[in-house]
């Protein structure tokens, strides 16, 4: 296991409410990623981080924000959840400083009703 | 976004058969990765490829980095029931962004 913990693993929330997903790593790795997985779309990058307080947008970043105040934690926030954000969210760590590979957490299932 | 075309979308095979799947892109990649995902879990890395033409095996799995650097292939020999799952390819260009295919769903019939 790559030492990645996601929380919560499952959440149901109402439209318009804020939601924060947490990714915690024990590998002291520089790069961390948030992906969402939807049927027919595979895994799409939301945001990634290349260090404390250093983040950048991925291909589906609208409606999401991230923060990384410590190396081990990468938070994904939905400021005002919408039904289109119902998805499975995966955190990953890795990148060019780890053999150009990335390793995934177990996922967070989010349902927005 | 970056498009990786993965085929086939799904496969239904008899136990013991060999499996082939591929991933293509209009862009050149520096690294190709192959993952397997079981239901309710995160993708697990199977094979990493770093060089055009490279052929790498992991047990019954063999993957190749295409010569053009725009494609990659995964073969599974003598399939068994535990091979069931969704297989994803991923490519990495410059920088640290990884782009994923839409997956191949594999069903193995005992």
CSV table of C-alpha atoms in Angstrom, one decimal:
chain,number,residue,atom,x,y,z
A,1,UNK,CA,0.0,0.0,0.0
A,2,UNK,CA,1.2,3.5,-0.8
A,3,UNK,CA,0.2,5.0,2.6
A,4,UNK,CA,-2.7,7.0,1.4
A,5,UNK,CA,-5.9,7.5,3.5
A,6,UNK,CA,-9.0,9.3,2.2
A,7,UNK,CA,-11.8,10.5,4.4
A,8,UNK,CA,-14.7,10.3,4.4
A,9,UNK,CA,-15.0,7.2,2.4
A,10,UNK,CA,-18.7,7.7,1.8
A,11,UNK,CA,-20.8,10.9,2.1
A,12,UNK,CA,-24.3,12.0,1.1
A,13,UNK,CA,-24.9,15.7,1.1
A,14,UNK,CA,-27.5,18.2,-0.1
A,15,UNK,CA,-27.2,20.5,-3.1
A,16,UNK,CA,-25.7,23.8,-2.1
A,17,UNK,CA,-23.8,22.6,0.9
A,18,UNK,CA,-20.0,22.7,1.2
A,19,UNK,CA,-18.1,19.5,1.3
A,20,UNK,CA,-14.4,18.8,2.1
A,21,UNK,CA,-12.6,15.6,1.2
A,22,UNK,CA,-9.3,14.9,2.9
A,23,UNK,CA,-6.3,13.0,1.6
A,24,UNK,CA,-3.6,12.0,4.0
A,25,UNK,CA,-0.3,10.5,3.0
A,26,UNK,CA,2.5,9.0,5.1
A,27,UNK,CA,5.1,8.9,2.3
A,28,UNK,CA,6.2,12.5,2.6
A,29,UNK,CA,5.7,12.8,-1.1
A,30,UNK,CA,5.8,16.1,-2.9
A,31,UNK,CA,3.1,15.5,-5.5
A,32,UNK,CA,-0.5,14.9,-4.7
A,33,UNK,CA,-3.5,14.7,-7.0
A,34,UNK,CA,-7.3,14.7,-6.9
A,35,UNK,CA,-9.2,12.8,-9.6
A,36,UNK,CA,-12.8,12.1,-10.2
A,37,UNK,CA,-14.1,8.9,-11.8
A,38,UNK,CA,-17.4,8.8,-13.7
A,39,UNK,CA,-18.8,6.1,-16.0
A,40,UNK,CA,-17.6,6.7,-19.6
A,41,UNK,CA,-15.0,9.3,-18.6
A,42,UNK,CA,-12.3,7.3,-16.8
A,43,UNK,CA,-10.3,9.3,-14.3
A,44,UNK,CA,-10.1,13.0,-14.8
A,45,UNK,CA,-7.7,15.3,-13.0
A,46,UNK,CA,-9.3,18.0,-10.8
A,47,UNK,CA,-6.4,19.7,-9.1
A,48,UNK,CA,-2.9,18.7,-8.2
A,49,UNK,CA,-0.2,19.9,-5.8
A,50,UNK,CA,3.5,20.1,-6.2
A,51,UNK,CA,4.3,21.2,-2.6
A,52,UNK,CA,3.0,23.0,0.4
A,53,UNK,CA,0.8,25.8,-0.8
A,54,UNK,CA,1.6,25.0,-4.4
A,55,UNK,CA,-1.4,23.8,-6.4
A,56,UNK,CA,-2.5,23.9,-10.0
A,57,UNK,CA,-5.7,23.2,-11.9
A,58,UNK,CA,-6.4,20.0,-13.8
A,59,UNK,CA,-8.9,19.5,-16.7
A,60,UNK,CA,-12.1,19.6,-14.6
A,61,UNK,CA,-11.4,22.1,-11.9
A,62,UNK,CA,-14.5,24.3,-12.1
A,63,UNK,CA,-16.5,24.1,-8.8
A,64,UNK,CA,-13.6,22.8,-6.8
A,65,UNK,CA,-10.8,24.3,-4.7
A,66,UNK,CA,-7.9,22.7,-3.0
A,67,UNK,CA,-5.5,23.5,-0.2
A,68,UNK,CA,-2.3,22.0,1.0
A,69,UNK,CA,-1.0,23.5,4.3
A,70,UNK,CA,1.1,20.4,5.2
A,71,UNK,CA,3.0,18.0,3.1
A,72,UNK,CA,0.9,15.1,4.3
A,73,UNK,CA,-2.6,16.6,3.7
A,74,UNK,CA,-4.3,17.6,0.5
A,75,UNK,CA,-7.9,18.9,0.9
A,76,UNK,CA,-10.5,19.0,-1.9
A,77,UNK,CA,-13.4,21.4,-1.3
A,78,UNK,CA,-16.7,21.7,-3.1
A,79,UNK,CA,-17.8,25.2,-2.1
A,80,UNK,CA,-21.5,24.6,-3.1
A,81,UNK,CA,-22.1,21.0,-4.1
A,82,UNK,CA,-24.2,20.2,-7.2
A,83,UNK,CA,-25.7,17.0,-8.4
A,84,UNK,CA,-23.1,16.9,-11.3
A,85,UNK,CA,-20.4,16.5,-8.6
A,86,UNK,CA,-21.8,13.2,-7.6
A,87,UNK,CA,-18.8,11.0,-8.3
A,88,UNK,CA,-16.1,8.8,-6.9
A,89,UNK,CA,-13.1,10.9,-5.9
A,90,UNK,CA,-9.6,9.5,-5.8
A,91,UNK,CA,-6.5,11.0,-4.2
A,92,UNK,CA,-3.1,9.9,-5.7
A,93,UNK,CA,0.5,10.6,-4.9
A,94,UNK,CA,3.6,10.2,-7.0
A,95,UNK,CA,5.0,11.9,-10.0
A,96,UNK,CA,8.4,12.4,-11.5
A,97,UNK,CA,10.3,12.1,-8.2
A,98,UNK,CA,8.8,8.6,-7.7
A,99,UNK,CA,9.6,6.7,-10.8
A,100,UNK,CA,7.0,8.7,-12.9
A,101,UNK,CA,4.2,6.7,-11.5
A,102,UNK,CA,1.2,7.6,-9.3
A,103,UNK,CA,-0.5,5.5,-6.6
A,104,UNK,CA,-4.1,5.8,-5.6
A,105,UNK,CA,-6.1,5.9,-2.4
A,106,UNK,CA,-9.2,3.8,-1.9
A,107,UNK,CA,-11.6,6.5,-3.0
A,108,UNK,CA,-14.4,8.7,-1.6
A,109,UNK,CA,-17.9,8.1,-2.8
A,110,UNK,CA,-19.9,11.4,-2.8
A,111,UNK,CA,-23.6,11.6,-3.5
A,112,UNK,CA,-25.2,15.1,-3.9
A,113,UNK,CA,-29.0,14.9,-3.6
B,1,UNK,CA,-8.3,17.7,-22.0
B,2,UNK,CA,-5.9,15.1,-23.1
B,3,UNK,CA,-7.6,12.2,-24.9
B,4,UNK,CA,-6.5,8.6,-24.5
B,5,UNK,CA,-8.5,6.2,-26.6
B,6,UNK,CA,-8.7,2.8,-25.0
B,7,UNK,CA,-10.1,-0.3,-26.7
B,8,UNK,CA,-12.0,-2.4,-26.4
B,9,UNK,CA,-14.4,-0.9,-24.0
B,10,UNK,CA,-15.4,-4.3,-22.7
B,11,UNK,CA,-14.4,-7.9,-23.2
B,12,UNK,CA,-16.0,-11.2,-22.3
B,13,UNK,CA,-13.6,-14.2,-22.5
B,14,UNK,CA,-13.4,-17.8,-21.4
B,15,UNK,CA,-11.0,-18.7,-18.6
B,16,UNK,CA,-7.6,-19.7,-20.1
B,17,UNK,CA,-7.9,-17.3,-23.1
B,18,UNK,CA,-5.4,-14.6,-23.8
B,19,UNK,CA,-6.4,-10.9,-23.7
B,20,UNK,CA,-5.2,-7.9,-25.6
B,21,UNK,CA,-6.1,-4.3,-25.1
B,22,UNK,CA,-4.6,-1.0,-26.3
B,23,UNK,CA,-4.4,2.6,-25.7
B,24,UNK,CA,-3.8,5.3,-28.3
B,25,UNK,CA,-3.3,9.0,-28.3
B,26,UNK,CA,-2.8,11.9,-30.8
B,27,UNK,CA,0.1,13.1,-28.5
B,28,UNK,CA,3.4,11.7,-27.6
B,29,UNK,CA,3.9,10.5,-24.1
B,30,UNK,CA,7.1,9.9,-22.1
B,31,UNK,CA,5.6,7.3,-19.7
B,32,UNK,CA,2.8,4.8,-20.1
B,33,UNK,CA,1.2,3.1,-17.1
B,34,UNK,CA,-1.3,0.3,-16.8
B,35,UNK,CA,-3.7,-0.1,-13.8
B,36,UNK,CA,-6.3,-2.5,-12.7
B,37,UNK,CA,-9.3,-1.5,-10.6
B,38,UNK,CA,-11.5,-3.9,-8.7
B,39,UNK,CA,-15.0,-2.8,-7.7
B,40,UNK,CA,-15.1,-0.4,-4.8
B,41,UNK,CA,-11.3,0.1,-4.8
B,42,UNK,CA,-8.7,2.4,-6.2
B,43,UNK,CA,-6.7,1.6,-9.3
B,44,UNK,CA,-3.6,-0.5,-8.6
B,45,UNK,CA,-0.5,-0.1,-10.7
B,46,UNK,CA,0.4,-3.1,-12.8
B,47,UNK,CA,3.2,-2.0,-15.2
B,48,UNK,CA,5.1,1.1,-15.9
B,49,UNK,CA,6.9,1.8,-19.2
B,50,UNK,CA,9.4,4.5,-19.8
B,51,UNK,CA,11.0,4.0,-23.2
B,52,UNK,CA,9.7,3.7,-26.8
B,53,UNK,CA,9.7,0.0,-27.8
B,54,UNK,CA,10.0,-1.2,-24.2
B,55,UNK,CA,8.4,-4.5,-23.4
B,56,UNK,CA,7.8,-5.3,-19.7
B,57,UNK,CA,6.2,-8.3,-18.0
B,58,UNK,CA,4.6,-8.7,-14.6
B,59,UNK,CA,3.7,-12.4,-14.3
B,60,UNK,CA,1.1,-13.2,-16.9
B,61,UNK,CA,0.9,-9.5,-17.9
B,62,UNK,CA,3.0,-8.0,-20.7
B,63,UNK,CA,2.9,-4.4,-21.8
B,64,UNK,CA,4.6,-2.5,-24.5
B,65,UNK,CA,5.4,1.1,-25.1
B,66,UNK,CA,4.7,1.8,-28.8
B,67,UNK,CA,7.5,2.9,-31.1
B,68,UNK,CA,5.6,6.1,-32.0
B,69,UNK,CA,5.2,6.9,-28.3
B,70,UNK,CA,1.5,7.5,-29.0
B,71,UNK,CA,0.3,4.1,-28.0
B,72,UNK,CA,0.7,1.2,-25.6
B,73,UNK,CA,-0.6,-2.4,-25.4
B,74,UNK,CA,-1.4,-4.7,-22.6
B,75,UNK,CA,-1.6,-8.5,-22.9
B,76,UNK,CA,-2.8,-11.0,-20.3
B,77,UNK,CA,-2.0,-14.6,-21.0
B,78,UNK,CA,-4.1,-17.6,-19.8
B,79,UNK,CA,-6.7,-15.5,-18.0
B,80,UNK,CA,-8.1,-16.6,-14.7
B,81,UNK,CA,-11.3,-15.4,-12.8
B,82,UNK,CA,-9.4,-13.0,-10.6
B,83,UNK,CA,-8.3,-11.0,-13.7
B,84,UNK,CA,-11.9,-9.6,-13.8
B,85,UNK,CA,-11.9,-5.9,-13.4
B,86,UNK,CA,-11.4,-2.6,-15.2
B,87,UNK,CA,-8.0,-1.9,-16.8
B,88,UNK,CA,-6.8,1.6,-17.3
B,89,UNK,CA,-4.0,3.0,-19.3
B,90,UNK,CA,-2.4,6.3,-18.3
B,91,UNK,CA,0.1,8.5,-20.1
B,92,UNK,CA,2.4,11.2,-18.8
B,93,UNK,CA,4.0,13.9,-20.9
B,94,UNK,CA,6.2,16.6,-19.6
B,95,UNK,CA,5.4,17.8,-16.1
B,96,UNK,CA,3.6,15.8,-13.6
B,97,UNK,CA,0.1,15.4,-15.1
B,98,UNK,CA,-1.1,11.9,-15.8
B,99,UNK,CA,-3.9,11.4,-18.3
B,100,UNK,CA,-6.2,8.3,-18.2
B,101,UNK,CA,-8.0,6.2,-20.7
B,102,UNK,CA,-11.7,5.4,-20.2
B,103,UNK,CA,-11.0,1.8,-19.3
B,104,UNK,CA,-11.5,-1.8,-20.5
B,105,UNK,CA,-13.9,-3.9,-18.5
B,106,UNK,CA,-12.8,-7.5,-18.5
B,107,UNK,CA,-15.1,-10.4,-17.6
B,108,UNK,CA,-13.7,-13.9,-17.4
B,109,UNK,CA,-16.2,-16.7,-17.7
B,110,UNK,CA,-15.1,-19.8,-15.8
